[in-house]
Amino acid sequence: MSRRFRARTVTNIVYATLLTCLIEIFLIANVSMVAEYLRRMESDSFLLELMNLGPIMALLYVLAGIGIFSLIFLRLQEKHLKYLSRISTAIRDISEGDLNTNIEVKGDDEFTAMAVNLNRMVEDIRRLMEKEREAERTKNELITNVAHDLRTPLTSIIGYLELLSGKTELPPEIQKKYIDIAYAKAKRLEKLIEDLFGFTKMNYGKLSMHVGKVDIVKLLGQLLEEFYPNFVDRNLSYELHSNVPAKVIDADGNLLARLFDNLINNAIKYGADGKRVLVQIHAGDEVVSVSVTNYGYVIPADELPLIFNKFYRVEQSRSTHTGGTGLGLAIAKSVVDMHGGTIQVKSDLDGTVFTVKLKVHFDVNKENFEVAQ
């Protein structure tokens, strides 16, 4: 029992005791006066007979005192007892599955704290159940999207292979064309499975990080050079700006390469109309900020919060025109999370900007982390 509740209870007991004593004194005085009056009147009253039986009268006074004390004390405690009853009812409702229960918070005592904690518990349970429902919905959506994205290239591959293995003799140039198409579809299938497998490992914490020293300026320069044919194919130019010539940070080089590979690839796919992709590095003592900007398609504001969801694509037709699997940005988010960093997106007429912030010094003394030799 806390000090405040104990003090209030003791106060009520003292108050009830004082009132009981006053009432008892008043009662005894009045009974004595009535008895004295009856004696003078030489009345044969039952009250006089009781008054002559001292022990019985004493017992009656004690019982009356107990009764009076109980009534006064219960009256003083009535507000708290009613509040406690409401809390008890709420607990029963919650145990029966009614998560819409909410207890009105009144006062500033132990019962108030109990009500606040119960309301918080119900809110936590509601949030947990909502997360479970969302996880179930996401799982079903994942299965549907995987089935769709696997079936489309697989159906094409089977179709072209059936044409090639058919009885009709095809000209060599047609055969080569069909083989090239089937190969491209197979590569897309391989990319989807690779992305899905990688994302699953990251998402469920089954991927160990090999943390070492990574020059992030050099890494981004190499990645942009590797994407040069893609830039040329989309009639795009690129620029790399950095406030330092080199910046070494603690990170998993392979995972960082995958992170920025996805961001640059995304900028190329959706930024063709803007004719330019800009990569900027701002290195501080504790944090490195990298932004990848394209000046093409503007992402609608209501879709920005969904952009890092797995299998989410801005164009919902899931066509192969952009070549995406819908996992690239989800993988990027997972890599950033594993490094304890942040990733944000902003999109308007001034461009679509993905900004990644990473710590320069990283704590490798964690589960699933290894120091690269």
PDB file of C-alpha atoms in Angstrom, residues 129-334:
ATOM      1  CA  MET A 129      -3.342  -6.802 -32.620  1.00  0.00           C
ATOM      2  CA  GLU A 130      -3.391  -4.187 -35.369  1.00  0.00           C
ATOM      3  CA  LYS A 131       0.242  -5.025 -36.158  1.00  0.00           C
ATOM      4  CA  GLU A 132      -0.638  -8.719 -36.291  1.00  0.00           C
ATOM      5  CA  ARG A 133      -3.515  -7.993 -38.676  1.00  0.00           C
ATOM      6  CA  GLU A 134      -1.222  -5.823 -40.779  1.00  0.00           C
ATOM      7  CA  ALA A 135       1.418  -8.579 -40.792  1.00  0.00           C
ATOM      8  CA  GLU A 136      -1.197 -11.096 -41.945  1.00  0.00           C
ATOM      9  CA  ARG A 137      -2.413  -8.714 -44.644  1.00  0.00           C
ATOM     10  CA  THR A 138       1.160  -8.053 -45.757  1.00  0.00           C
ATOM     11  CA  LYS A 139       1.894 -11.780 -45.857  1.00  0.00           C
ATOM     12  CA  ASN A 140      -1.131 -12.407 -48.076  1.00  0.00           C
ATOM     13  CA  GLU A 141      -0.156  -9.469 -50.281  1.00  0.00           C
ATOM     14  CA  LEU A 142       3.406 -10.793 -50.450  1.00  0.00           C
ATOM     15  CA  ILE A 143       2.205 -14.213 -51.615  1.00  0.00           C
ATOM     16  CA  THR A 144      -0.063 -12.627 -54.235  1.00  0.00           C
ATOM     17  CA  ASN A 145       2.654 -10.317 -55.571  1.00  0.00           C
ATOM     18  CA  VAL A 146       5.316 -13.026 -55.623  1.00  0.00           C
ATOM     19  CA  ALA A 147       2.965 -15.368 -57.471  1.00  0.00           C
ATOM     20  CA  HIS A 148       2.193 -12.641 -60.016  1.00  0.00           C
ATOM     21  CA  ASP A 149       5.797 -11.551 -60.538  1.00  0.00           C
ATOM     22  CA  LEU A 150       7.071 -15.127 -60.808  1.00  0.00           C
ATOM     23  CA  ARG A 151       4.300 -16.318 -63.076  1.00  0.00           C
ATOM     24  CA  THR A 152       4.648 -13.553 -65.682  1.00  0.00           C
ATOM     25  CA  PRO A 153       8.266 -14.196 -66.786  1.00  0.00           C
ATOM     26  CA  LEU A 154       7.900 -17.934 -66.227  1.00  0.00           C
ATOM     27  CA  THR A 155       4.893 -18.089 -68.554  1.00  0.00           C
ATOM     28  CA  SER A 156       6.828 -16.164 -71.209  1.00  0.00           C
ATOM     29  CA  ILE A 157       9.844 -18.467 -70.906  1.00  0.00           C
ATOM     30  CA  ILE A 158       7.668 -21.569 -71.253  1.00  0.00           C
ATOM     31  CA  GLY A 159       5.861 -20.042 -74.233  1.00  0.00           C
ATOM     32  CA  TYR A 160       9.034 -19.200 -76.144  1.00  0.00           C
ATOM     33  CA  LEU A 161      10.644 -22.558 -75.334  1.00  0.00           C
ATOM     34  CA  GLU A 162       7.542 -24.330 -76.646  1.00  0.00           C
ATOM     35  CA  LEU A 163       7.828 -22.344 -79.872  1.00  0.00           C
ATOM     36  CA  LEU A 164      11.512 -23.238 -80.177  1.00  0.00           C
ATOM     37  CA  SER A 165      10.903 -26.935 -79.499  1.00  0.00           C
ATOM     38  CA  GLY A 166       7.856 -27.134 -81.765  1.00  0.00           C
ATOM     39  CA  LYS A 167       7.616 -29.081 -84.975  1.00  0.00           C
ATOM     40  CA  THR A 168       7.704 -25.958 -87.129  1.00  0.00           C
ATOM     41  CA  GLU A 169      11.229 -25.043 -88.211  1.00  0.00           C
ATOM     42  CA  LEU A 170      11.939 -21.410 -87.334  1.00  0.00           C
ATOM     43  CA  PRO A 171      14.435 -19.198 -89.156  1.00  0.00           C
ATOM     44  CA  PRO A 172      17.725 -18.734 -87.256  1.00  0.00           C
ATOM     45  CA  GLU A 173      17.090 -15.024 -86.656  1.00  0.00           C
ATOM     46  CA  ILE A 174      13.666 -15.790 -85.110  1.00  0.00           C
ATOM     47  CA  GLN A 175      15.199 -18.538 -82.988  1.00  0.00           C
ATOM     48  CA  LYS A 176      17.846 -16.110 -81.714  1.00  0.00           C
ATOM     49  CA  LYS A 177      15.184 -13.502 -80.988  1.00  0.00           C
ATOM     50  CA  TYR A 178      13.104 -15.969 -78.953  1.00  0.00           C
ATOM     51  CA  ILE A 179      16.195 -17.227 -77.105  1.00  0.00           C
ATOM     52  CA  ASP A 180      17.187 -13.642 -76.228  1.00  0.00           C
ATOM     53  CA  ILE A 181      13.684 -12.895 -74.938  1.00  0.00           C
ATOM     54  CA  ALA A 182      13.588 -16.100 -72.878  1.00  0.00           C
ATOM     55  CA  TYR A 183      17.037 -15.299 -71.495  1.00  0.00           C
ATOM     56  CA  ALA A 184      15.965 -11.770 -70.517  1.00  0.00           C
ATOM     57  CA  LYS A 185      12.869 -13.162 -68.789  1.00  0.00           C
ATOM     58  CA  ALA A 186      15.005 -15.740 -66.974  1.00  0.00           C
ATOM     59  CA  LYS A 187      17.357 -12.984 -65.772  1.00  0.00           C
ATOM     60  CA  ARG A 188      14.383 -11.001 -64.498  1.00  0.00           C
ATOM     61  CA  LEU A 189      13.164 -14.117 -62.688  1.00  0.00           C
ATOM     62  CA  GLU A 190      16.620 -14.578 -61.177  1.00  0.00           C
ATOM     63  CA  LYS A 191      16.673 -10.924 -60.046  1.00  0.00           C
ATOM     64  CA  LEU A 192      13.266 -11.240 -58.397  1.00  0.00           C
ATOM     65  CA  ILE A 193      14.229 -14.405 -56.509  1.00  0.00           C
ATOM     66  CA  GLU A 194      17.551 -12.843 -55.499  1.00  0.00           C
ATOM     67  CA  ASP A 195      15.835  -9.700 -54.196  1.00  0.00           C
ATOM     68  CA  LEU A 196      13.174 -11.693 -52.386  1.00  0.00           C
ATOM     69  CA  PHE A 197      15.730 -13.988 -50.754  1.00  0.00           C
ATOM     70  CA  GLY A 198      17.947 -11.069 -49.740  1.00  0.00           C
ATOM     71  CA  PHE A 199      15.054  -9.073 -48.335  1.00  0.00           C
ATOM     72  CA  THR A 200      13.777 -12.066 -46.346  1.00  0.00           C
ATOM     73  CA  LYS A 201      17.200 -12.612 -44.774  1.00  0.00           C
ATOM     74  CA  MET A 202      17.473  -8.939 -43.833  1.00  0.00           C
ATOM     75  CA  ASN A 203      13.913  -8.662 -42.596  1.00  0.00           C
ATOM     76  CA  TYR A 204      14.169 -11.643 -40.252  1.00  0.00           C
ATOM     77  CA  GLY A 205      17.623 -10.866 -38.886  1.00  0.00           C
ATOM     78  CA  LYS A 206      19.315 -13.890 -40.456  1.00  0.00           C
ATOM     79  CA  LEU A 207      22.008 -11.875 -42.208  1.00  0.00           C
ATOM     80  CA  SER A 208      25.318 -11.210 -40.480  1.00  0.00           C
ATOM     81  CA  MET A 209      26.972  -7.875 -41.130  1.00  0.00           C
ATOM     82  CA  HIS A 210      30.680  -7.812 -41.859  1.00  0.00           C
ATOM     83  CA  VAL A 211      31.644  -4.347 -40.672  1.00  0.00           C
ATOM     84  CA  GLY A 212      34.880  -2.831 -41.877  1.00  0.00           C
ATOM     85  CA  LYS A 213      36.320   0.464 -43.097  1.00  0.00           C
ATOM     86  CA  VAL A 214      34.532   1.787 -46.198  1.00  0.00           C
ATOM     87  CA  ASP A 215      35.399   4.920 -48.176  1.00  0.00           C
ATOM     88  CA  ILE A 216      31.886   6.051 -49.022  1.00  0.00           C
ATOM     89  CA  VAL A 217      33.046   8.691 -51.544  1.00  0.00           C
ATOM     90  CA  LYS A 218      35.031   6.101 -53.472  1.00  0.00           C
ATOM     91  CA  LEU A 219      32.191   3.565 -53.250  1.00  0.00           C
ATOM     92  CA  LEU A 220      29.631   5.943 -54.767  1.00  0.00           C
ATOM     93  CA  GLY A 221      32.053   6.989 -57.493  1.00  0.00           C
ATOM     94  CA  GLN A 222      32.580   3.348 -58.495  1.00  0.00           C
ATOM     95  CA  LEU A 223      28.847   2.618 -58.474  1.00  0.00           C
ATOM     96  CA  LEU A 224      28.084   5.593 -60.723  1.00  0.00           C
ATOM     97  CA  GLU A 225      30.771   4.449 -63.169  1.00  0.00           C
ATOM     98  CA  GLU A 226      29.269   0.947 -63.224  1.00  0.00           C
ATOM     99  CA  PHE A 227      25.893   2.466 -64.088  1.00  0.00           C
ATOM    100  CA  TYR A 228      27.358   4.511 -66.962  1.00  0.00           C
ATOM    101  CA  PRO A 229      25.826   2.283 -69.710  1.00  0.00           C
ATOM    102  CA  ASN A 230      22.425   2.627 -68.028  1.00  0.00           C
ATOM    103  CA  PHE A 231      22.760   6.412 -67.937  1.00  0.00           C
ATOM    104  CA  VAL A 232      23.657   6.447 -71.628  1.00  0.00           C
ATOM    105  CA  ASP A 233      20.759   4.126 -72.478  1.00  0.00           C
ATOM    106  CA  ARG A 234      18.287   6.497 -70.747  1.00  0.00           C
ATOM    107  CA  ASN A 235      19.950   9.681 -72.098  1.00  0.00           C
ATOM    108  CA  LEU A 236      20.853  10.733 -68.577  1.00  0.00           C
ATOM    109  CA  SER A 237      23.891  12.464 -67.126  1.00  0.00           C
ATOM    110  CA  TYR A 238      25.081  12.200 -63.541  1.00  0.00           C
ATOM    111  CA  GLU A 239      26.999  14.371 -61.100  1.00  0.00           C
ATOM    112  CA  LEU A 240      28.764  13.462 -57.861  1.00  0.00           C
ATOM    113  CA  HIS A 241      29.423  16.262 -55.376  1.00  0.00           C
ATOM    114  CA  SER A 242      31.202  15.784 -52.050  1.00  0.00           C
ATOM    115  CA  ASN A 243      32.440  18.214 -49.412  1.00  0.00           C
ATOM    116  CA  VAL A 244      35.446  15.929 -48.819  1.00  0.00           C
ATOM    117  CA  PRO A 245      37.680  13.982 -51.240  1.00  0.00           C
ATOM    118  CA  ALA A 246      37.398  10.830 -49.109  1.00  0.00           C
ATOM    119  CA  LYS A 247      35.452   9.698 -46.054  1.00  0.00           C
ATOM    120  CA  VAL A 248      35.986   6.371 -44.298  1.00  0.00           C
ATOM    121  CA  ILE A 249      33.143   5.035 -42.165  1.00  0.00           C
ATOM    122  CA  ASP A 250      32.412   1.806 -40.287  1.00  0.00           C
ATOM    123  CA  ALA A 251      29.978  -0.223 -42.394  1.00  0.00           C
ATOM    124  CA  ASP A 252      29.355  -3.400 -44.347  1.00  0.00           C
ATOM    125  CA  GLY A 253      30.689  -2.505 -47.792  1.00  0.00           C
ATOM    126  CA  ASN A 254      28.622  -5.089 -49.670  1.00  0.00           C
ATOM    127  CA  LEU A 255      25.388  -3.996 -48.015  1.00  0.00           C
ATOM    128  CA  LEU A 256      26.147  -0.316 -48.612  1.00  0.00           C
ATOM    129  CA  ALA A 257      26.838  -1.102 -52.260  1.00  0.00           C
ATOM    130  CA  ARG A 258      23.454  -2.795 -52.467  1.00  0.00           C
ATOM    131  CA  LEU A 259      21.774   0.147 -50.741  1.00  0.00           C
ATOM    132  CA  PHE A 260      23.120   2.797 -53.108  1.00  0.00           C
ATOM    133  CA  ASP A 261      22.853   0.464 -56.098  1.00  0.00           C
ATOM    134  CA  ASN A 262      19.105   0.332 -55.481  1.00  0.00           C
ATOM    135  CA  LEU A 263      18.809   4.104 -54.989  1.00  0.00           C
ATOM    136  CA  ILE A 264      20.796   4.933 -58.135  1.00  0.00           C
ATOM    137  CA  ASN A 265      18.932   2.301 -60.148  1.00  0.00           C
ATOM    138  CA  ASN A 266      15.638   3.757 -58.918  1.00  0.00           C
ATOM    139  CA  ALA A 267      16.765   7.273 -59.923  1.00  0.00           C
ATOM    140  CA  ILE A 268      17.641   6.049 -63.424  1.00  0.00           C
ATOM    141  CA  LYS A 269      14.328   4.226 -63.908  1.00  0.00           C
ATOM    142  CA  TYR A 270      12.075   7.028 -62.732  1.00  0.00           C
ATOM    143  CA  GLY A 271      14.229  10.067 -63.535  1.00  0.00           C
ATOM    144  CA  ALA A 272      14.690   9.711 -67.297  1.00  0.00           C
ATOM    145  CA  ASP A 273      12.490  12.740 -68.010  1.00  0.00           C
ATOM    146  CA  GLY A 274      14.743  14.922 -65.869  1.00  0.00           C
ATOM    147  CA  LYS A 275      17.896  14.195 -67.883  1.00  0.00           C
ATOM    148  CA  ARG A 276      20.118  14.268 -64.793  1.00  0.00           C
ATOM    149  CA  VAL A 277      20.849  12.378 -61.561  1.00  0.00           C
ATOM    150  CA  LEU A 278      22.632  14.212 -58.755  1.00  0.00           C
ATOM    151  CA  VAL A 279      24.457  12.426 -55.911  1.00  0.00           C
ATOM    152  CA  GLN A 280      25.628  14.620 -53.033  1.00  0.00           C
ATOM    153  CA  ILE A 281      27.775  13.645 -50.040  1.00  0.00           C
ATOM    154  CA  HIS A 282      28.089  15.755 -46.925  1.00  0.00           C
ATOM    155  CA  ALA A 283      30.486  14.253 -44.394  1.00  0.00           C
ATOM    156  CA  GLY A 284      30.619  15.411 -40.787  1.00  0.00           C
ATOM    157  CA  ASP A 285      32.578  14.158 -37.797  1.00  0.00           C
ATOM    158  CA  GLU A 286      29.805  11.830 -36.596  1.00  0.00           C
ATOM    159  CA  VAL A 287      27.345  11.481 -39.497  1.00  0.00           C
ATOM    160  CA  VAL A 288      27.580  11.167 -43.271  1.00  0.00           C
ATOM    161  CA  SER A 289      24.616  12.304 -45.354  1.00  0.00           C
ATOM    162  CA  VAL A 290      24.136  11.014 -48.915  1.00  0.00           C
ATOM    163  CA  SER A 291      21.344  12.288 -51.153  1.00  0.00           C
ATOM    164  CA  VAL A 292      20.352  10.832 -54.528  1.00  0.00           C
ATOM    165  CA  THR A 293      18.211  13.220 -56.580  1.00  0.00           C
ATOM    166  CA  ASN A 294      16.387  12.679 -59.855  1.00  0.00           C
ATOM    167  CA  TYR A 295      14.295  15.258 -61.700  1.00  0.00           C
ATOM    168  CA  GLY A 296      11.791  12.980 -63.373  1.00  0.00           C
ATOM    169  CA  TYR A 297       8.549  11.526 -62.094  1.00  0.00           C
ATOM    170  CA  VAL A 298       7.102  13.264 -59.013  1.00  0.00           C
ATOM    171  CA  ILE A 299       5.854  10.792 -56.404  1.00  0.00           C
ATOM    172  CA  PRO A 300       2.345  11.725 -55.175  1.00  0.00           C
ATOM    173  CA  ALA A 301       2.371  13.012 -51.584  1.00  0.00           C
ATOM    174  CA  ASP A 302      -0.066  10.332 -50.381  1.00  0.00           C
ATOM    175  CA  GLU A 303       2.262   7.603 -51.672  1.00  0.00           C
ATOM    176  CA  LEU A 304       5.450   8.837 -50.001  1.00  0.00           C
ATOM    177  CA  PRO A 305       4.737   7.061 -46.652  1.00  0.00           C
ATOM    178  CA  LEU A 306       4.340   3.762 -48.564  1.00  0.00           C
ATOM    179  CA  ILE A 307       7.430   4.046 -50.724  1.00  0.00           C
ATOM    180  CA  PHE A 308       9.602   1.760 -48.552  1.00  0.00           C
ATOM    181  CA  ASN A 309       6.967  -0.990 -48.216  1.00  0.00           C
ATOM    182  CA  LYS A 310       7.948  -4.294 -49.764  1.00  0.00           C
ATOM    183  CA  PHE A 311       6.487  -4.877 -53.236  1.00  0.00           C
ATOM    184  CA  TYR A 312       5.162  -1.329 -53.340  1.00  0.00           C
ATOM    185  CA  ARG A 313       5.552   0.345 -56.714  1.00  0.00           C
ATOM    186  CA  VAL A 314       4.521   3.854 -57.663  1.00  0.00           C
ATOM    187  CA  GLU A 315       2.978   2.501 -60.853  1.00  0.00           C
ATOM    188  CA  GLN A 316       0.645  -0.199 -59.627  1.00  0.00           C
ATOM    189  CA  SER A 317       0.271  -2.047 -62.931  1.00  0.00           C
ATOM    190  CA  ARG A 318       3.422  -4.051 -62.056  1.00  0.00           C
ATOM    191  CA  SER A 319       4.555  -3.739 -65.659  1.00  0.00           C
ATOM    192  CA  THR A 320       8.091  -4.610 -66.686  1.00  0.00           C
ATOM    193  CA  HIS A 321       8.637  -1.212 -68.301  1.00  0.00           C
ATOM    194  CA  THR A 322      10.524   0.105 -65.294  1.00  0.00           C
ATOM    195  CA  GLY A 323      12.022  -3.295 -64.594  1.00  0.00           C
ATOM    196  CA  GLY A 324      11.427  -3.110 -60.844  1.00  0.00           C
ATOM    197  CA  THR A 325      10.440  -5.870 -58.461  1.00  0.00           C
ATOM    198  CA  GLY A 326       9.072  -3.550 -55.791  1.00  0.00           C
ATOM    199  CA  LEU A 327      11.740  -4.755 -53.345  1.00  0.00           C
ATOM    200  CA  GLY A 328      14.608  -2.358 -54.087  1.00  0.00           C
ATOM    201  CA  LEU A 329      13.591   0.442 -51.730  1.00  0.00           C
ATOM    202  CA  ALA A 330      12.446  -2.020 -49.059  1.00  0.00           C
ATOM    203  CA  ILE A 331      15.916  -3.590 -49.197  1.00  0.00           C
ATOM    204  CA  ALA A 332      17.503  -0.123 -49.024  1.00  0.00           C
ATOM    205  CA  LYS A 333      15.466   0.658 -45.897  1.00  0.00           C
ATOM    206  CA  SER A 334      16.501  -2.646 -44.295  1.00  0.00           C
TER     207      SER A 334
END
